[in-house]
Amino acid sequence: MDKCPLDDGCPSLDPVMLIKHPLLQYLCAIKSMHQTIKDIKVNAVYRWFLDLSLLDEVPHFTISGKTKSVEIHQVL
């Protein structure tokens, strides 16, 4: 992944997409988020569900883990 510029920061991800990723993983009985991302890259139906065009870049699979860790720290 490219480093984000210091002055602008990284572009944010759609929070709905961050909810839909694990939902998709659960509904399709995919074992890991890494495999879910691989499947999203090649499956047009998954891309449609996530509101991604065929040219949009799929977020890296570690985004899900980072989101979960931030949520846990905010709750505690």
PDB file of N, CA, C and O in Angstrom:
ATOM      1  N   MET A   1       0.831  -1.183   0.000  1.00  0.00           N
ATOM      2  CA  MET A   1       0.000   0.000   0.000  1.00  0.00           C
ATOM      3  C   MET A   1       0.877   1.249   0.000  1.00  0.00           C
ATOM      4  O   MET A   1       1.911   1.285   0.650  1.00  0.00           O
ATOM      5  N   ASP A   2       0.418   2.256  -0.698  1.00  0.00           N
ATOM      6  CA  ASP A   2       1.157   3.507  -0.733  1.00  0.00           C
ATOM      7  C   ASP A   2       0.977   4.254   0.580  1.00  0.00           C
ATOM      8  O   ASP A   2      -0.059   4.166   1.230  1.00  0.00           O
ATOM      9  N   LYS A   3       2.000   5.004   0.948  1.00  0.00           N
ATOM     10  CA  LYS A   3       1.905   5.842   2.126  1.00  0.00           C
ATOM     11  C   LYS A   3       1.026   7.040   1.813  1.00  0.00           C
ATOM     12  O   LYS A   3       0.997   7.548   0.703  1.00  0.00           O
ATOM     13  N   CYS A   4       0.290   7.504   2.795  1.00  0.00           N
ATOM     14  CA  CYS A   4      -0.588   8.652   2.607  1.00  0.00           C
ATOM     15  C   CYS A   4       0.198   9.940   2.782  1.00  0.00           C
ATOM     16  O   CYS A   4       1.115  10.004   3.607  1.00  0.00           O
ATOM     17  N   PRO A   5      -0.156  10.985   2.043  1.00  0.00           N
ATOM     18  CA  PRO A   5       0.518  12.260   2.225  1.00  0.00           C
ATOM     19  C   PRO A   5       0.251  12.815   3.627  1.00  0.00           C
ATOM     20  O   PRO A   5      -0.843  12.654   4.167  1.00  0.00           O
ATOM     21  N   LEU A   6       1.250  13.453   4.195  1.00  0.00           N
ATOM     22  CA  LEU A   6       1.118  13.970   5.553  1.00  0.00           C
ATOM     23  C   LEU A   6       0.106  15.110   5.646  1.00  0.00           C
ATOM     24  O   LEU A   6      -0.576  15.258   6.653  1.00  0.00           O
ATOM     25  N   ASP A   7       0.031  15.936   4.608  1.00  0.00           N
ATOM     26  CA  ASP A   7      -0.849  17.095   4.694  1.00  0.00           C
ATOM     27  C   ASP A   7      -2.326  16.743   4.478  1.00  0.00           C
ATOM     28  O   ASP A   7      -3.211  17.342   5.072  1.00  0.00           O
ATOM     29  N   ASP A   8      -2.626  15.741   3.650  1.00  0.00           N
ATOM     30  CA  ASP A   8      -4.017  15.395   3.353  1.00  0.00           C
ATOM     31  C   ASP A   8      -4.507  14.169   4.114  1.00  0.00           C
ATOM     32  O   ASP A   8      -5.690  14.027   4.370  1.00  0.00           O
ATOM     33  N   GLY A   9      -3.627  13.273   4.449  1.00  0.00           N
ATOM     34  CA  GLY A   9      -4.019  12.030   5.089  1.00  0.00           C
ATOM     35  C   GLY A   9      -4.576  11.040   4.087  1.00  0.00           C
ATOM     36  O   GLY A   9      -4.624  11.287   2.896  1.00  0.00           O
ATOM     37  N   CYS A  10      -5.011   9.920   4.575  1.00  0.00           N
ATOM     38  CA  CYS A  10      -5.566   8.876   3.709  1.00  0.00           C
ATOM     39  C   CYS A  10      -7.044   9.136   3.466  1.00  0.00           C
ATOM     40  O   CYS A  10      -7.745   9.623   4.346  1.00  0.00           O
ATOM     41  N   PRO A  11      -7.534   8.780   2.288  1.00  0.00           N
ATOM     42  CA  PRO A  11      -8.970   8.911   2.060  1.00  0.00           C
ATOM     43  C   PRO A  11      -9.728   7.922   2.942  1.00  0.00           C
ATOM     44  O   PRO A  11      -9.267   6.808   3.183  1.00  0.00           O
ATOM     45  N   SER A  12     -10.868   8.347   3.439  1.00  0.00           N
ATOM     46  CA  SER A  12     -11.625   7.466   4.328  1.00  0.00           C
ATOM     47  C   SER A  12     -12.416   6.448   3.525  1.00  0.00           C
ATOM     48  O   SER A  12     -12.728   6.651   2.358  1.00  0.00           O
ATOM     49  N   LEU A  13     -12.707   5.344   4.167  1.00  0.00           N
ATOM     50  CA  LEU A  13     -13.536   4.310   3.558  1.00  0.00           C
ATOM     51  C   LEU A  13     -14.974   4.514   4.001  1.00  0.00           C
ATOM     52  O   LEU A  13     -15.237   5.002   5.101  1.00  0.00           O
ATOM     53  N   ASP A  14     -15.885   4.102   3.156  1.00  0.00           N
ATOM     54  CA  ASP A  14     -17.300   4.194   3.471  1.00  0.00           C
ATOM     55  C   ASP A  14     -17.604   3.282   4.656  1.00  0.00           C
ATOM     56  O   ASP A  14     -17.316   2.079   4.604  1.00  0.00           O
ATOM     57  N   PRO A  15     -18.174   3.810   5.742  1.00  0.00           N
ATOM     58  CA  PRO A  15     -18.466   2.971   6.902  1.00  0.00           C
ATOM     59  C   PRO A  15     -19.441   1.834   6.587  1.00  0.00           C
ATOM     60  O   PRO A  15     -19.374   0.765   7.177  1.00  0.00           O
ATOM     61  N   VAL A  16     -20.341   2.064   5.633  1.00  0.00           N
ATOM     62  CA  VAL A  16     -21.275   1.007   5.250  1.00  0.00           C
ATOM     63  C   VAL A  16     -20.512  -0.167   4.648  1.00  0.00           C
ATOM     64  O   VAL A  16     -20.830  -1.335   4.911  1.00  0.00           O
ATOM     65  N   MET A  17     -19.474   0.127   3.868  1.00  0.00           N
ATOM     66  CA  MET A  17     -18.661  -0.937   3.287  1.00  0.00           C
ATOM     67  C   MET A  17     -17.949  -1.732   4.382  1.00  0.00           C
ATOM     68  O   MET A  17     -17.809  -2.950   4.282  1.00  0.00           O
ATOM     69  N   LEU A  18     -17.529  -1.060   5.437  1.00  0.00           N
ATOM     70  CA  LEU A  18     -16.853  -1.755   6.535  1.00  0.00           C
ATOM     71  C   LEU A  18     -17.803  -2.686   7.287  1.00  0.00           C
ATOM     72  O   LEU A  18     -17.361  -3.657   7.902  1.00  0.00           O
ATOM     73  N   ILE A  19     -19.092  -2.410   7.223  1.00  0.00           N
ATOM     74  CA  ILE A  19     -20.091  -3.299   7.817  1.00  0.00           C
ATOM     75  C   ILE A  19     -20.436  -4.433   6.847  1.00  0.00           C
ATOM     76  O   ILE A  19     -20.627  -5.581   7.251  1.00  0.00           O
ATOM     77  N   LYS A  20     -20.498  -4.096   5.563  1.00  0.00           N
ATOM     78  CA  LYS A  20     -20.887  -5.096   4.561  1.00  0.00           C
ATOM     79  C   LYS A  20     -19.825  -6.172   4.347  1.00  0.00           C
ATOM     80  O   LYS A  20     -20.154  -7.306   4.019  1.00  0.00           O
ATOM     81  N   HIS A  21     -18.558  -5.839   4.541  1.00  0.00           N
ATOM     82  CA  HIS A  21     -17.480  -6.829   4.356  1.00  0.00           C
ATOM     83  C   HIS A  21     -17.677  -8.047   5.248  1.00  0.00           C
ATOM     84  O   HIS A  21     -17.748  -9.174   4.743  1.00  0.00           O
ATOM     85  N   PRO A  22     -17.756  -7.877   6.573  1.00  0.00           N
ATOM     86  CA  PRO A  22     -17.947  -9.068   7.415  1.00  0.00           C
ATOM     87  C   PRO A  22     -19.308  -9.729   7.203  1.00  0.00           C
ATOM     88  O   PRO A  22     -19.443 -10.944   7.339  1.00  0.00           O
ATOM     89  N   LEU A  23     -20.321  -8.922   6.848  1.00  0.00           N
ATOM     90  CA  LEU A  23     -21.629  -9.492   6.564  1.00  0.00           C
ATOM     91  C   LEU A  23     -21.556 -10.420   5.354  1.00  0.00           C
ATOM     92  O   LEU A  23     -22.093 -11.535   5.369  1.00  0.00           O
ATOM     93  N   LEU A  24     -20.888  -9.970   4.317  1.00  0.00           N
ATOM     94  CA  LEU A  24     -20.684 -10.784   3.125  1.00  0.00           C
ATOM     95  C   LEU A  24     -19.923 -12.063   3.472  1.00  0.00           C
ATOM     96  O   LEU A  24     -20.272 -13.152   3.023  1.00  0.00           O
ATOM     97  N   GLN A  25     -18.911 -11.915   4.297  1.00  0.00           N
ATOM     98  CA  GLN A  25     -18.113 -13.074   4.724  1.00  0.00           C
ATOM     99  C   GLN A  25     -18.997 -14.079   5.464  1.00  0.00           C
ATOM    100  O   GLN A  25     -18.922 -15.286   5.213  1.00  0.00           O
ATOM    101  N   TYR A  26     -19.847 -13.590   6.332  1.00  0.00           N
ATOM    102  CA  TYR A  26     -20.723 -14.473   7.102  1.00  0.00           C
ATOM    103  C   TYR A  26     -21.770 -15.136   6.213  1.00  0.00           C
ATOM    104  O   TYR A  26     -21.988 -16.347   6.293  1.00  0.00           O
ATOM    105  N   LEU A  27     -22.435 -14.347   5.366  1.00  0.00           N
ATOM    106  CA  LEU A  27     -23.514 -14.878   4.533  1.00  0.00           C
ATOM    107  C   LEU A  27     -23.029 -15.899   3.506  1.00  0.00           C
ATOM    108  O   LEU A  27     -23.760 -16.824   3.154  1.00  0.00           O
ATOM    109  N   CYS A  28     -21.806 -15.725   3.030  1.00  0.00           N
ATOM    110  CA  CYS A  28     -21.260 -16.640   2.019  1.00  0.00           C
ATOM    111  C   CYS A  28     -20.383 -17.725   2.626  1.00  0.00           C
ATOM    112  O   CYS A  28     -19.765 -18.497   1.902  1.00  0.00           O
ATOM    113  N   ALA A  29     -20.297 -17.754   3.956  1.00  0.00           N
ATOM    114  CA  ALA A  29     -19.532 -18.773   4.683  1.00  0.00           C
ATOM    115  C   ALA A  29     -18.082 -18.832   4.220  1.00  0.00           C
ATOM    116  O   ALA A  29     -17.510 -19.899   4.027  1.00  0.00           O
ATOM    117  N   ILE A  30     -17.479 -17.647   4.076  1.00  0.00           N
ATOM    118  CA  ILE A  30     -16.068 -17.567   3.710  1.00  0.00           C
ATOM    119  C   ILE A  30     -15.265 -17.573   5.002  1.00  0.00           C
ATOM    120  O   ILE A  30     -15.593 -16.878   5.957  1.00  0.00           O
ATOM    121  N   LYS A  31     -14.207 -18.356   5.031  1.00  0.00           N
ATOM    122  CA  LYS A  31     -13.474 -18.606   6.274  1.00  0.00           C
ATOM    123  C   LYS A  31     -12.647 -17.421   6.771  1.00  0.00           C
ATOM    124  O   LYS A  31     -12.489 -17.229   7.965  1.00  0.00           O
ATOM    125  N   SER A  32     -12.089 -16.603   5.874  1.00  0.00           N
ATOM    126  CA  SER A  32     -11.215 -15.529   6.321  1.00  0.00           C
ATOM    127  C   SER A  32     -11.496 -14.242   5.553  1.00  0.00           C
ATOM    128  O   SER A  32     -12.020 -14.271   4.445  1.00  0.00           O
ATOM    129  N   MET A  33     -11.138 -13.117   6.151  1.00  0.00           N
ATOM    130  CA  MET A  33     -11.308 -11.834   5.478  1.00  0.00           C
ATOM    131  C   MET A  33     -10.382 -11.746   4.274  1.00  0.00           C
ATOM    132  O   MET A  33     -10.726 -11.150   3.255  1.00  0.00           O
ATOM    133  N   HIS A  34      -9.213 -12.357   4.373  1.00  0.00           N
ATOM    134  CA  HIS A  34      -8.274 -12.372   3.253  1.00  0.00           C
ATOM    135  C   HIS A  34      -8.919 -13.042   2.035  1.00  0.00           C
ATOM    136  O   HIS A  34      -8.845 -12.533   0.922  1.00  0.00           O
ATOM    137  N   GLN A  35      -9.574 -14.165   2.241  1.00  0.00           N
ATOM    138  CA  GLN A  35     -10.258 -14.855   1.150  1.00  0.00           C
ATOM    139  C   GLN A  35     -11.457 -14.051   0.658  1.00  0.00           C
ATOM    140  O   GLN A  35     -11.747 -14.021  -0.537  1.00  0.00           O
ATOM    141  N   THR A  36     -12.137 -13.377   1.562  1.00  0.00           N
ATOM    142  CA  THR A  36     -13.269 -12.529   1.168  1.00  0.00           C
ATOM    143  C   THR A  36     -12.816 -11.451   0.198  1.00  0.00           C
ATOM    144  O   THR A  36     -13.454 -11.219  -0.831  1.00  0.00           O
ATOM    145  N   ILE A  37     -11.700 -10.794   0.499  1.00  0.00           N
ATOM    146  CA  ILE A  37     -11.180  -9.743  -0.375  1.00  0.00           C
ATOM    147  C   ILE A  37     -10.789 -10.322  -1.728  1.00  0.00           C
ATOM    148  O   ILE A  37     -11.072  -9.719  -2.765  1.00  0.00           O
ATOM    149  N   LYS A  38     -10.154 -11.491  -1.736  1.00  0.00           N
ATOM    150  CA  LYS A  38      -9.809 -12.132  -3.011  1.00  0.00           C
ATOM    151  C   LYS A  38     -11.062 -12.388  -3.849  1.00  0.00           C
ATOM    152  O   LYS A  38     -11.074 -12.158  -5.051  1.00  0.00           O
ATOM    153  N   ASP A  39     -12.115 -12.861  -3.196  1.00  0.00           N
ATOM    154  CA  ASP A  39     -13.366 -13.141  -3.900  1.00  0.00           C
ATOM    155  C   ASP A  39     -14.032 -11.866  -4.408  1.00  0.00           C
ATOM    156  O   ASP A  39     -14.616 -11.858  -5.490  1.00  0.00           O
ATOM    157  N   ILE A  40     -13.963 -10.801  -3.637  1.00  0.00           N
ATOM    158  CA  ILE A  40     -14.555  -9.524  -4.055  1.00  0.00           C
ATOM    159  C   ILE A  40     -13.874  -9.007  -5.319  1.00  0.00           C
ATOM    160  O   ILE A  40     -14.528  -8.432  -6.194  1.00  0.00           O
ATOM    161  N   LYS A  41     -12.578  -9.244  -5.432  1.00  0.00           N
ATOM    162  CA  LYS A  41     -11.837  -8.760  -6.605  1.00  0.00           C
ATOM    163  C   LYS A  41     -12.322  -9.399  -7.898  1.00  0.00           C
ATOM    164  O   LYS A  41     -12.219  -8.788  -8.954  1.00  0.00           O
ATOM    165  N   VAL A  42     -12.855 -10.611  -7.839  1.00  0.00           N
ATOM    166  CA  VAL A  42     -13.225 -11.331  -9.064  1.00  0.00           C
ATOM    167  C   VAL A  42     -14.730 -11.572  -9.212  1.00  0.00           C
ATOM    168  O   VAL A  42     -15.172 -12.006 -10.271  1.00  0.00           O
ATOM    169  N   ASN A  43     -15.527 -11.286  -8.204  1.00  0.00           N
ATOM    170  CA  ASN A  43     -16.949 -11.587  -8.248  1.00  0.00           C
ATOM    171  C   ASN A  43     -17.751 -10.296  -8.393  1.00  0.00           C
ATOM    172  O   ASN A  43     -17.788  -9.461  -7.492  1.00  0.00           O
ATOM    173  N   ALA A  44     -18.431 -10.150  -9.535  1.00  0.00           N
ATOM    174  CA  ALA A  44     -19.189  -8.932  -9.821  1.00  0.00           C
ATOM    175  C   ALA A  44     -20.382  -8.748  -8.875  1.00  0.00           C
ATOM    176  O   ALA A  44     -20.740  -7.619  -8.539  1.00  0.00           O
ATOM    177  N   VAL A  45     -20.969  -9.837  -8.420  1.00  0.00           N
ATOM    178  CA  VAL A  45     -22.104  -9.737  -7.498  1.00  0.00           C
ATOM    179  C   VAL A  45     -21.649  -9.177  -6.153  1.00  0.00           C
ATOM    180  O   VAL A  45     -22.334  -8.341  -5.556  1.00  0.00           O
ATOM    181  N   TYR A  46     -20.502  -9.627  -5.675  1.00  0.00           N
ATOM    182  CA  TYR A  46     -19.955  -9.085  -4.426  1.00  0.00           C
ATOM    183  C   TYR A  46     -19.660  -7.600  -4.587  1.00  0.00           C
ATOM    184  O   TYR A  46     -19.924  -6.804  -3.690  1.00  0.00           O
ATOM    185  N   ARG A  47     -19.096  -7.206  -5.717  1.00  0.00           N
ATOM    186  CA  ARG A  47     -18.795  -5.791  -5.977  1.00  0.00           C
ATOM    187  C   ARG A  47     -20.081  -4.968  -6.002  1.00  0.00           C
ATOM    188  O   ARG A  47     -20.125  -3.869  -5.480  1.00  0.00           O
ATOM    189  N   TRP A  48     -21.138  -5.520  -6.605  1.00  0.00           N
ATOM    190  CA  TRP A  48     -22.420  -4.828  -6.639  1.00  0.00           C
ATOM    191  C   TRP A  48     -22.942  -4.628  -5.212  1.00  0.00           C
ATOM    192  O   TRP A  48     -23.406  -3.552  -4.864  1.00  0.00           O
ATOM    193  N   PHE A  49     -22.864  -5.672  -4.389  1.00  0.00           N
ATOM    194  CA  PHE A  49     -23.325  -5.598  -3.007  1.00  0.00           C
ATOM    195  C   PHE A  49     -22.588  -4.509  -2.232  1.00  0.00           C
ATOM    196  O   PHE A  49     -23.170  -3.826  -1.394  1.00  0.00           O
ATOM    197  N   LEU A  50     -21.307  -4.324  -2.530  1.00  0.00           N
ATOM    198  CA  LEU A  50     -20.489  -3.321  -1.843  1.00  0.00           C
ATOM    199  C   LEU A  50     -20.501  -1.958  -2.536  1.00  0.00           C
ATOM    200  O   LEU A  50     -19.789  -1.051  -2.114  1.00  0.00           O
ATOM    201  N   ASP A  51     -21.291  -1.821  -3.584  1.00  0.00           N
ATOM    202  CA  ASP A  51     -21.356  -0.574  -4.359  1.00  0.00           C
ATOM    203  C   ASP A  51     -20.010  -0.193  -4.961  1.00  0.00           C
ATOM    204  O   ASP A  51     -19.635   0.981  -4.994  1.00  0.00           O
ATOM    205  N   LEU A  52     -19.274  -1.179  -5.441  1.00  0.00           N
ATOM    206  CA  LEU A  52     -17.999  -0.944  -6.108  1.00  0.00           C
ATOM    207  C   LEU A  52     -18.172  -1.171  -7.604  1.00  0.00           C
ATOM    208  O   LEU A  52     -18.838  -2.122  -8.018  1.00  0.00           O
ATOM    209  N   SER A  53     -17.570  -0.305  -8.410  1.00  0.00           N
ATOM    210  CA  SER A  53     -17.581  -0.555  -9.849  1.00  0.00           C
ATOM    211  C   SER A  53     -16.497  -1.580 -10.164  1.00  0.00           C
ATOM    212  O   SER A  53     -15.692  -1.943  -9.298  1.00  0.00           O
ATOM    213  N   LEU A  54     -16.461  -2.016 -11.396  1.00  0.00           N
ATOM    214  CA  LEU A  54     -15.440  -2.989 -11.790  1.00  0.00           C
ATOM    215  C   LEU A  54     -14.045  -2.385 -11.775  1.00  0.00           C
ATOM    216  O   LEU A  54     -13.050  -3.104 -11.719  1.00  0.00           O
ATOM    217  N   LEU A  55     -13.944  -1.066 -11.800  1.00  0.00           N
ATOM    218  CA  LEU A  55     -12.649  -0.394 -11.808  1.00  0.00           C
ATOM    219  C   LEU A  55     -12.209   0.079 -10.421  1.00  0.00           C
ATOM    220  O   LEU A  55     -11.061   0.464 -10.235  1.00  0.00           O
ATOM    221  N   ASP A  56     -13.119   0.071  -9.451  1.00  0.00           N
ATOM    222  CA  ASP A  56     -12.769   0.507  -8.098  1.00  0.00           C
ATOM    223  C   ASP A  56     -11.798  -0.465  -7.452  1.00  0.00           C
ATOM    224  O   ASP A  56     -11.876  -1.675  -7.661  1.00  0.00           O
ATOM    225  N   GLU A  57     -10.908   0.089  -6.657  1.00  0.00           N
ATOM    226  CA  GLU A  57      -9.945  -0.735  -5.933  1.00  0.00           C
ATOM    227  C   GLU A  57     -10.603  -1.296  -4.675  1.00  0.00           C
ATOM    228  O   GLU A  57     -11.326  -0.597  -3.968  1.00  0.00           O
ATOM    229  N   VAL A  58     -10.350  -2.550  -4.404  1.00  0.00           N
ATOM    230  CA  VAL A  58     -10.887  -3.198  -3.206  1.00  0.00           C
ATOM    231  C   VAL A  58      -9.958  -2.879  -2.040  1.00  0.00           C
ATOM    232  O   VAL A  58      -8.738  -3.012  -2.159  1.00  0.00           O
ATOM    233  N   PRO A  59     -10.517  -2.442  -0.891  1.00  0.00           N
ATOM    234  CA  PRO A  59      -9.664  -2.143   0.263  1.00  0.00           C
ATOM    235  C   PRO A  59      -8.866  -3.362   0.713  1.00  0.00           C
ATOM    236  O   PRO A  59      -9.313  -4.505   0.555  1.00  0.00           O
ATOM    237  N   HIS A  60      -7.698  -3.120   1.263  1.00  0.00           N
ATOM    238  CA  HIS A  60      -6.826  -4.189   1.756  1.00  0.00           C
ATOM    239  C   HIS A  60      -7.517  -4.913   2.904  1.00  0.00           C
ATOM    240  O   HIS A  60      -8.251  -4.312   3.686  1.00  0.00           O
ATOM    241  N   PHE A  61      -7.285  -6.209   3.026  1.00  0.00           N
ATOM    242  CA  PHE A  61      -7.985  -7.017   4.028  1.00  0.00           C
ATOM    243  C   PHE A  61      -7.658  -6.619   5.461  1.00  0.00           C
ATOM    244  O   PHE A  61      -8.407  -6.922   6.379  1.00  0.00           O
ATOM    245  N   THR A  62      -6.550  -5.917   5.699  1.00  0.00           N
ATOM    246  CA  THR A  62      -6.203  -5.518   7.063  1.00  0.00           C
ATOM    247  C   THR A  62      -7.062  -4.363   7.572  1.00  0.00           C
ATOM    248  O   THR A  62      -7.072  -4.101   8.768  1.00  0.00           O
ATOM    249  N   ILE A  63      -7.783  -3.706   6.679  1.00  0.00           N
ATOM    250  CA  ILE A  63      -8.659  -2.610   7.097  1.00  0.00           C
ATOM    251  C   ILE A  63      -9.690  -3.112   8.096  1.00  0.00           C
ATOM    252  O   ILE A  63     -10.005  -2.445   9.065  1.00  0.00           O
ATOM    253  N   SER A  64     -10.208  -4.297   7.881  1.00  0.00           N
ATOM    254  CA  SER A  64     -11.210  -4.864   8.786  1.00  0.00           C
ATOM    255  C   SER A  64     -10.644  -5.034  10.186  1.00  0.00           C
ATOM    256  O   SER A  64     -11.277  -4.684  11.165  1.00  0.00           O
ATOM    257  N   GLY A  65      -9.442  -5.548  10.301  1.00  0.00           N
ATOM    258  CA  GLY A  65      -8.814  -5.737  11.606  1.00  0.00           C
ATOM    259  C   GLY A  65      -8.522  -4.426  12.303  1.00  0.00           C
ATOM    260  O   GLY A  65      -8.700  -4.289  13.503  1.00  0.00           O
ATOM    261  N   LYS A  66      -8.096  -3.431  11.534  1.00  0.00           N
ATOM    262  CA  LYS A  66      -7.830  -2.111  12.114  1.00  0.00           C
ATOM    263  C   LYS A  66      -9.115  -1.485  12.632  1.00  0.00           C
ATOM    264  O   LYS A  66      -9.134  -0.870  13.681  1.00  0.00           O
ATOM    265  N   THR A  67     -10.197  -1.650  11.889  1.00  0.00           N
ATOM    266  CA  THR A  67     -11.487  -1.110  12.307  1.00  0.00           C
ATOM    267  C   THR A  67     -11.951  -1.761  13.597  1.00  0.00           C
ATOM    268  O   THR A  67     -12.405  -1.084  14.510  1.00  0.00           O
ATOM    269  N   LYS A  68     -11.817  -3.072  13.705  1.00  0.00           N
ATOM    270  CA  LYS A  68     -12.232  -3.783  14.903  1.00  0.00           C
ATOM    271  C   LYS A  68     -11.418  -3.337  16.111  1.00  0.00           C
ATOM    272  O   LYS A  68     -11.953  -3.134  17.190  1.00  0.00           O
ATOM    273  N   SER A  69     -10.107  -3.158  15.947  1.00  0.00           N
ATOM    274  CA  SER A  69      -9.272  -2.764  17.083  1.00  0.00           C
ATOM    275  C   SER A  69      -9.596  -1.354  17.550  1.00  0.00           C
ATOM    276  O   SER A  69      -9.596  -1.074  18.739  1.00  0.00           O
ATOM    277  N   VAL A  70      -9.912  -0.458  16.635  1.00  0.00           N
ATOM    278  CA  VAL A  70     -10.293   0.904  17.010  1.00  0.00           C
ATOM    279  C   VAL A  70     -11.613   0.902  17.761  1.00  0.00           C
ATOM    280  O   VAL A  70     -11.766   1.560  18.776  1.00  0.00           O
ATOM    281  N   GLU A  71     -12.584   0.108  17.297  1.00  0.00           N
ATOM    282  CA  GLU A  71     -13.880   0.023  17.959  1.00  0.00           C
ATOM    283  C   GLU A  71     -13.742  -0.518  19.375  1.00  0.00           C
ATOM    284  O   GLU A  71     -14.371  -0.037  20.296  1.00  0.00           O
ATOM    285  N   ILE A  72     -12.885  -1.517  19.561  1.00  0.00           N
ATOM    286  CA  ILE A  72     -12.693  -2.117  20.889  1.00  0.00           C
ATOM    287  C   ILE A  72     -12.077  -1.093  21.838  1.00  0.00           C
ATOM    288  O   ILE A  72     -12.514  -0.948  22.971  1.00  0.00           O
ATOM    289  N   HIS A  73     -11.081  -0.327  21.379  1.00  0.00           N
ATOM    290  CA  HIS A  73     -10.449   0.665  22.239  1.00  0.00           C
ATOM    291  C   HIS A  73     -11.410   1.800  22.590  1.00  0.00           C
ATOM    292  O   HIS A  73     -11.347   2.342  23.681  1.00  0.00           O
ATOM    293  N   GLN A  74     -12.318   2.150  21.680  1.00  0.00           N
ATOM    294  CA  GLN A  74     -13.271   3.214  21.961  1.00  0.00           C
ATOM    295  C   GLN A  74     -14.302   2.766  22.993  1.00  0.00           C
ATOM    296  O   GLN A  74     -14.745   3.555  23.806  1.00  0.00           O
ATOM    297  N   VAL A  75     -14.671   1.496  22.965  1.00  0.00           N
ATOM    298  CA  VAL A  75     -15.644   0.972  23.917  1.00  0.00           C
ATOM    299  C   VAL A  75     -15.034   0.905  25.315  1.00  0.00           C
ATOM    300  O   VAL A  75     -15.676   1.230  26.313  1.00  0.00           O
ATOM    301  N   LEU A  76     -13.780   0.462  25.385  1.00  0.00           N
ATOM    302  CA  LEU A  76     -13.124   0.324  26.688  1.00  0.00           C
ATOM    303  C   LEU A  76     -12.762   1.695  27.197  1.00  0.00           C
ATOM    304  O   LEU A  76     -12.775   2.066  28.269  1.00  0.00           O
TER     305      LEU A  76
END
